[in-house]
Coordinates of C-alpha atoms in Angstrom, one line a residue:
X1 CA -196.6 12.7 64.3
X2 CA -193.4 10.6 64.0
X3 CA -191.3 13.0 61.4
X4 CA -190.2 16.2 62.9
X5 CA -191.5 19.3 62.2
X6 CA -188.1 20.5 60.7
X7 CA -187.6 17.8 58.6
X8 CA -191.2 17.7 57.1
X9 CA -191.0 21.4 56.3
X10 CA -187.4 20.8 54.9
X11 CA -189.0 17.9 52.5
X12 CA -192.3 20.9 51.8
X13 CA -189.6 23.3 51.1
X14 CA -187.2 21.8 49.3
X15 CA -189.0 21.7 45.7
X16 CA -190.5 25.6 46.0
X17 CA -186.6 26.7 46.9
X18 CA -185.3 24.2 44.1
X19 CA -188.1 26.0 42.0
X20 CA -187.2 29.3 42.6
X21 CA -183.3 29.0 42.5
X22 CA -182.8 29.5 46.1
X23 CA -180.6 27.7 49.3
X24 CA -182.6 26.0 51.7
X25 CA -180.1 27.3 54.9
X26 CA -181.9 26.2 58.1
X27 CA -184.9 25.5 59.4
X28 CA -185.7 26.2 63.2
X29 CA -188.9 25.7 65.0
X30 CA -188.9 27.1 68.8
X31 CA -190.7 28.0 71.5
X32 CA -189.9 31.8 72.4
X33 CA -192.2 32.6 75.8
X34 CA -195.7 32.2 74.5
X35 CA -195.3 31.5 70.5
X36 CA -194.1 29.1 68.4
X37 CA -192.3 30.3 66.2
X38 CA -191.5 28.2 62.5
X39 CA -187.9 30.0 60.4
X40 CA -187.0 29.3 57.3
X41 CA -183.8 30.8 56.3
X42 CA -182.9 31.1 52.4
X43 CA -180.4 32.6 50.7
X44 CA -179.0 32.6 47.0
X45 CA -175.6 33.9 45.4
X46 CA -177.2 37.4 44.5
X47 CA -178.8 37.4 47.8
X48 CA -182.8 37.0 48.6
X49 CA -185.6 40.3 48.7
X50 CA -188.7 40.7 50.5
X51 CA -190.3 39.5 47.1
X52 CA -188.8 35.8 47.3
X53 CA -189.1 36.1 51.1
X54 CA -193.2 37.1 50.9
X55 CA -193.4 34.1 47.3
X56 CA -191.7 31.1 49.6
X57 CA -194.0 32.3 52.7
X58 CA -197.2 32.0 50.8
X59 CA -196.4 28.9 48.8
X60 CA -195.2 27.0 51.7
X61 CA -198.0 28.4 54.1
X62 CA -200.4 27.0 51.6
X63 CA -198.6 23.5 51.6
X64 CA -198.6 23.5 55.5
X65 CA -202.3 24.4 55.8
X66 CA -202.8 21.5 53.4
X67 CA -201.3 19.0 55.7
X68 CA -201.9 20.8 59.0
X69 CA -198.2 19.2 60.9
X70 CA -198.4 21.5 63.2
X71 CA -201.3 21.0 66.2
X72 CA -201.1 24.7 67.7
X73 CA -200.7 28.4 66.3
X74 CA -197.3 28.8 65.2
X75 CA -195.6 32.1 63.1
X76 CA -193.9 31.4 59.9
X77 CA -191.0 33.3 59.3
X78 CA -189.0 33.0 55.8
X79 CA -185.6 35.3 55.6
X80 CA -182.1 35.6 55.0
X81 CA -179.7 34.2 57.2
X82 CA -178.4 37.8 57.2
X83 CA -174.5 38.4 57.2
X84 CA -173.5 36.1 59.6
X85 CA -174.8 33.0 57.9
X86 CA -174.1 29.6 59.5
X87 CA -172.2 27.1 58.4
X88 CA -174.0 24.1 58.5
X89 CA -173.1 21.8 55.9
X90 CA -169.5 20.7 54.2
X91 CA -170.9 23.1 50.8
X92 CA -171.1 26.1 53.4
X93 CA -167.9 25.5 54.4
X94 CA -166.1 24.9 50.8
X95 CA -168.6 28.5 49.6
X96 CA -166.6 30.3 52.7
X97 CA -163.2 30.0 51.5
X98 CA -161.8 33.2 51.6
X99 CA -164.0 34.8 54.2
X100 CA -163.9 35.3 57.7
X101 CA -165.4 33.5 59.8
X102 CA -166.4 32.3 63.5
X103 CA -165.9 28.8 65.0
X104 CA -166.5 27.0 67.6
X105 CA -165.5 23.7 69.1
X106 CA -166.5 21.0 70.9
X107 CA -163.8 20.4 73.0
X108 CA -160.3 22.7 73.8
X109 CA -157.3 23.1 70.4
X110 CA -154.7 24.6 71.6
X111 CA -156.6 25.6 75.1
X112 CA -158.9 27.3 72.9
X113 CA -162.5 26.7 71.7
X114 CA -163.7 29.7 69.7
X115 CA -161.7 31.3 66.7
X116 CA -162.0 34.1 64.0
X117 CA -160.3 34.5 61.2
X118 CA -159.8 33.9 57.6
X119 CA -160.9 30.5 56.4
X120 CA -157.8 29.3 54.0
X121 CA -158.9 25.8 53.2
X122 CA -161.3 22.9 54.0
X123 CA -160.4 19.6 52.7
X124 CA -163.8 17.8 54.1
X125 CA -162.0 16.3 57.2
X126 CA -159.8 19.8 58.3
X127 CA -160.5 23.0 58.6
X128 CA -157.8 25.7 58.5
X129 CA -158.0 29.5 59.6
X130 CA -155.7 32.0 59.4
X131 CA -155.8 34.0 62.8
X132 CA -154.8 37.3 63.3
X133 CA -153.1 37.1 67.5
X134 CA -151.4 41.1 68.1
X135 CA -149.9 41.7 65.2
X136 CA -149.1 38.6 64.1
X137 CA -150.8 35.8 61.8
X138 CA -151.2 32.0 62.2
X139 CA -152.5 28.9 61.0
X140 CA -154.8 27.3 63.3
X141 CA -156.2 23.8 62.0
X142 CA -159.3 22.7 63.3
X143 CA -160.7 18.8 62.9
X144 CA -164.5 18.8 60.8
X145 CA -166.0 16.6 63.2
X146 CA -165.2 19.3 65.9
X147 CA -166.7 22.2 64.9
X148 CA -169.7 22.9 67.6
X149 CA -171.0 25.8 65.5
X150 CA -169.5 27.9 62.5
X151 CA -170.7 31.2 60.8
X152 CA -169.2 33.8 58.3
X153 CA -167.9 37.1 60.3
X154 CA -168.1 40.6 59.8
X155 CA -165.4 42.3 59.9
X156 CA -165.1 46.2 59.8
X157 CA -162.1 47.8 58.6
X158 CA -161.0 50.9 60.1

């Protein structure tokens, strides 16, 4: 098969999440010891139940069986991205304004590579965090085309 399994499951998907007012937020298909193992995250701004979790699971088992992509036993997993979301796309990162969250970078800013902290604004090309060092605050701007890997953080507030 010359399409990857992601991206055929993302174009299965797509519709039923479309359908069903939900975010498509990854999909992930890995080899964890013995098992494959096929996860599709969604997500929604009310958040997603084991109801939608269980509908998306059957309807897109049923499209996969149909088609058969996948040559070996495989487990399909559809949740939430939980708390600590990714970031994955330019929307992610314009829906996390406000929030906390945790970056990291390809290559060194400032000698650093990972940050946390308040995202203030994202333009498309820039990224800019506030960042809490001691007990002072400060603006740390980060390049898009940077960012290794981004999530939302929690925070706890004692």
């Amino acid at each position: 098969m010359s399409k990857r399994i992601t991206d055929l499951v993302e174009e299965l998907v797509t519709p039923i999440t479309e359908e069903m007012n939900l975010e498509l937020v990854d999909i992930e298909y890995v080899k964890e010891g013995k098992n494959y193992f096929l996860r599709v995250f969604i997500d929604s701004d009310t958040g997603v139940d084991i109801e939608e979790c269980g509908t998306l699971s059957e309807r897109l088992g049923e499209k996969l069986d149909e088609i058969d992509p996948i040559p070996h036993n495989y487990f399909l997993e559809v949740s939430s991205p939980g708390a600590e979301r990714p970031l994955k796309n330019e929307r992610d990162f314009q829906k996390a304004i406000g929030k906390n969250v945790a970056i990291k970078t390809y290559e060194s800013i400032d000698g650093e590579k990972e940050f946390e902290g308040e995202l203030t604004s994202f333009d498309g090309e820039l990224v800019k965090l506030s960042v809490k060092v001691k007990t002072r605050t400060k603006e740390v701007t980060i390049p898009y085309e940077k960012v290794a890997k981004a999530r939302l953080a929690v925070t706890f507030n004692f």
